[in-house]
Amino acid sequence: MNEIIARNPCLNELPLLYNIWDSIFGKIGRESFFRLFFKPELCAVAEINGSPVACGYLVPFGDIKDSKGSASCAMIYSVASLPEHRGLGLGSAVVNKLNSIAGEVGFAATVLCPSEDRLFNYYNKLGFFDCFYINEVSYKNNALNHTPLKASKIPAEQYISQRDTQLSGLSYIKYDVKIFEYQELLCEETGGGLYRIGDFYAVVESSPDNTLWFKEFLYPGIKESLSPDDNTINNVISTISQLFPADEFILRFPSKPGEGRRFGMLAAQDNIRSLNRTVNDFSPWYGVSFD
């Protein structure tokens, strides 16, 4: 078996990184991601015979916040291997390298969102634990009753300001503005955007199977109740359905610790102890994950 070497990429290897990206996602989000986030020192590749065949990226995410303080975190994103090289341990080598880079750079934690439920056990073996949970509800188009609200697309800066206001007092990841700038660009490519709908805020994104995702749904009183009432959801979805018709609408919003569906994982860096209290005391809201 050929030796697997994990390292930072060279700039002249960008076409190889594009090829790995395209083999998994197509070209969706690629140009925007590399323009906003790519730095060779925050990327890891796994090579066989001198050529990168797997890679992943470390994205400065923001701070995990609660009432007692905050801790910086980075997201491990887009870990992928070329199809013909899967099952060789390349993904593990990339993740371990990215975790090492995160510690060297000074992040208190790394977070990630497994693309499949079976991958939670896989990442658990690499030092991650379940930390983020979501409520996820689905509505069919034929079950909606339309009560129109005013809906308007808003820029990333305005969405982040409202997001921080609504989530203040809860445990959550306070994102860097670039995260929502990228999410906004993804929404433009697929259909959707960052929206204010009445007094509600949502990241709306279409998918090819005629499903409309509310990747994050924030509403007044979210600190008092983590379950919006059905009438509220009905009105919001009915309004958005006029802009983006779909067969199914799926909303994600915060969950109580350990309840709802597990969504994201976290690994604390051993050299930064300030996060120990944080990860033991609460399960924060992850938010969007570019999934």
Short mmCIF file of N, CA and C in Angstrom, two decimals, residues 64 109-112 114 120 128-134 171 173 255-259 261-267 275 278-286:
data_model
loop_
_atom_site.label_atom_id
_atom_site.label_comp_id
_atom_site.label_asym_id
_atom_site.label_seq_id
_atom_site.Cartn_x
_atom_site.Cartn_y
_atom_site.Cartn_z
N ILE A 64 -18.09 30.37 19.51
CA ILE A 64 -19.16 29.70 20.24
C ILE A 64 -19.43 30.52 21.49
N ALA A 109 -11.54 25.39 19.16
CA ALA A 109 -12.29 24.19 18.79
C ALA A 109 -12.44 24.11 17.29
N THR A 110 -12.69 22.90 16.82
CA THR A 110 -13.12 22.70 15.44
C THR A 110 -14.50 22.08 15.47
N VAL A 111 -15.33 22.47 14.50
CA VAL A 111 -16.68 21.95 14.39
C VAL A 111 -16.87 21.41 12.98
N LEU A 112 -17.83 20.52 12.83
CA LEU A 112 -18.17 20.01 11.51
C LEU A 112 -19.59 19.47 11.53
N PRO A 114 -21.52 16.34 9.85
CA PRO A 114 -21.47 15.13 9.03
C PRO A 114 -22.57 15.11 7.97
N PHE A 120 -21.27 10.07 12.01
CA PHE A 120 -21.06 10.52 13.39
C PHE A 120 -20.11 9.56 14.11
N PHE A 128 -14.11 13.76 17.79
CA PHE A 128 -15.26 14.66 17.82
C PHE A 128 -16.39 14.03 18.63
N PHE A 129 -17.24 14.88 19.20
CA PHE A 129 -18.41 14.37 19.91
C PHE A 129 -19.65 15.17 19.51
N ASP A 130 -20.81 14.54 19.63
CA ASP A 130 -22.07 15.21 19.31
C ASP A 130 -22.23 16.42 20.21
N CYS A 131 -22.51 17.56 19.59
CA CYS A 131 -22.60 18.80 20.38
C CYS A 131 -23.76 19.68 19.94
N PHE A 132 -24.19 19.54 18.70
CA PHE A 132 -25.20 20.45 18.14
C PHE A 132 -26.42 19.64 17.71
N TYR A 133 -27.60 20.12 18.11
CA TYR A 133 -28.85 19.45 17.77
C TYR A 133 -29.79 20.46 17.13
N ILE A 134 -30.67 19.96 16.27
CA ILE A 134 -31.64 20.85 15.64
C ILE A 134 -33.03 20.23 15.70
N SER A 171 -27.16 29.84 23.67
CA SER A 171 -25.85 29.35 23.29
C SER A 171 -25.85 29.14 21.78
N ILE A 173 -23.34 29.66 17.78
CA ILE A 173 -22.13 30.09 17.08
C ILE A 173 -22.40 31.45 16.47
N SER A 255 -32.74 23.53 19.11
CA SER A 255 -33.28 22.45 19.93
C SER A 255 -32.71 22.55 21.33
N LYS A 256 -33.40 21.95 22.30
CA LYS A 256 -32.82 21.83 23.63
C LYS A 256 -31.65 20.86 23.59
N PRO A 257 -30.68 21.02 24.49
CA PRO A 257 -29.51 20.13 24.50
C PRO A 257 -29.91 18.65 24.53
N GLY A 258 -29.36 17.89 23.62
CA GLY A 258 -29.61 16.46 23.58
C GLY A 258 -30.94 16.06 22.98
N GLU A 259 -31.76 17.02 22.57
CA GLU A 259 -33.04 16.72 21.95
C GLU A 259 -32.98 17.03 20.46
N ARG A 261 -32.70 16.38 16.40
CA ARG A 261 -31.81 15.56 15.59
C ARG A 261 -30.37 16.02 15.77
N ARG A 262 -29.46 15.08 15.97
CA ARG A 262 -28.06 15.49 16.07
C ARG A 262 -27.62 16.02 14.72
N PHE A 263 -26.83 17.08 14.76
CA PHE A 263 -26.54 17.82 13.53
C PHE A 263 -25.05 18.08 13.33
N GLY A 264 -24.38 18.51 14.40
CA GLY A 264 -22.98 18.86 14.28
C GLY A 264 -22.15 18.30 15.41
N MET A 265 -20.83 18.33 15.21
CA MET A 265 -19.90 17.78 16.19
C MET A 265 -18.81 18.80 16.49
N LEU A 266 -18.11 18.56 17.58
CA LEU A 266 -17.08 19.49 18.04
C LEU A 266 -15.90 18.72 18.59
N ALA A 267 -14.71 19.25 18.38
CA ALA A 267 -13.49 18.75 19.01
C ALA A 267 -12.76 19.93 19.62
N LEU A 275 -12.26 26.17 26.86
CA LEU A 275 -13.48 25.67 26.26
C LEU A 275 -14.11 24.54 27.06
N THR A 278 -17.34 25.36 28.51
CA THR A 278 -18.33 25.61 27.47
C THR A 278 -18.95 24.33 26.95
N VAL A 279 -18.13 23.37 26.57
CA VAL A 279 -18.69 22.18 25.94
C VAL A 279 -19.40 21.29 26.94
N ASN A 280 -19.12 21.43 28.21
CA ASN A 280 -19.80 20.62 29.22
C ASN A 280 -21.12 21.23 29.68
N ASP A 281 -21.25 22.54 29.53
CA ASP A 281 -22.41 23.23 30.10
C ASP A 281 -23.59 23.39 29.15
N PHE A 282 -23.36 23.33 27.85
CA PHE A 282 -24.47 23.59 26.96
C PHE A 282 -24.27 22.96 25.59
N SER A 283 -25.37 22.85 24.88
CA SER A 283 -25.34 22.41 23.49
C SER A 283 -25.77 23.58 22.63
N PRO A 284 -24.86 24.23 21.95
CA PRO A 284 -25.20 25.46 21.24
C PRO A 284 -25.89 25.22 19.90
N TRP A 285 -26.43 26.29 19.34
CA TRP A 285 -27.08 26.26 18.04
C TRP A 285 -26.03 26.44 16.96
N TYR A 286 -25.96 25.49 16.04
CA TYR A 286 -24.96 25.50 14.97
C TYR A 286 -25.33 26.51 13.90
#
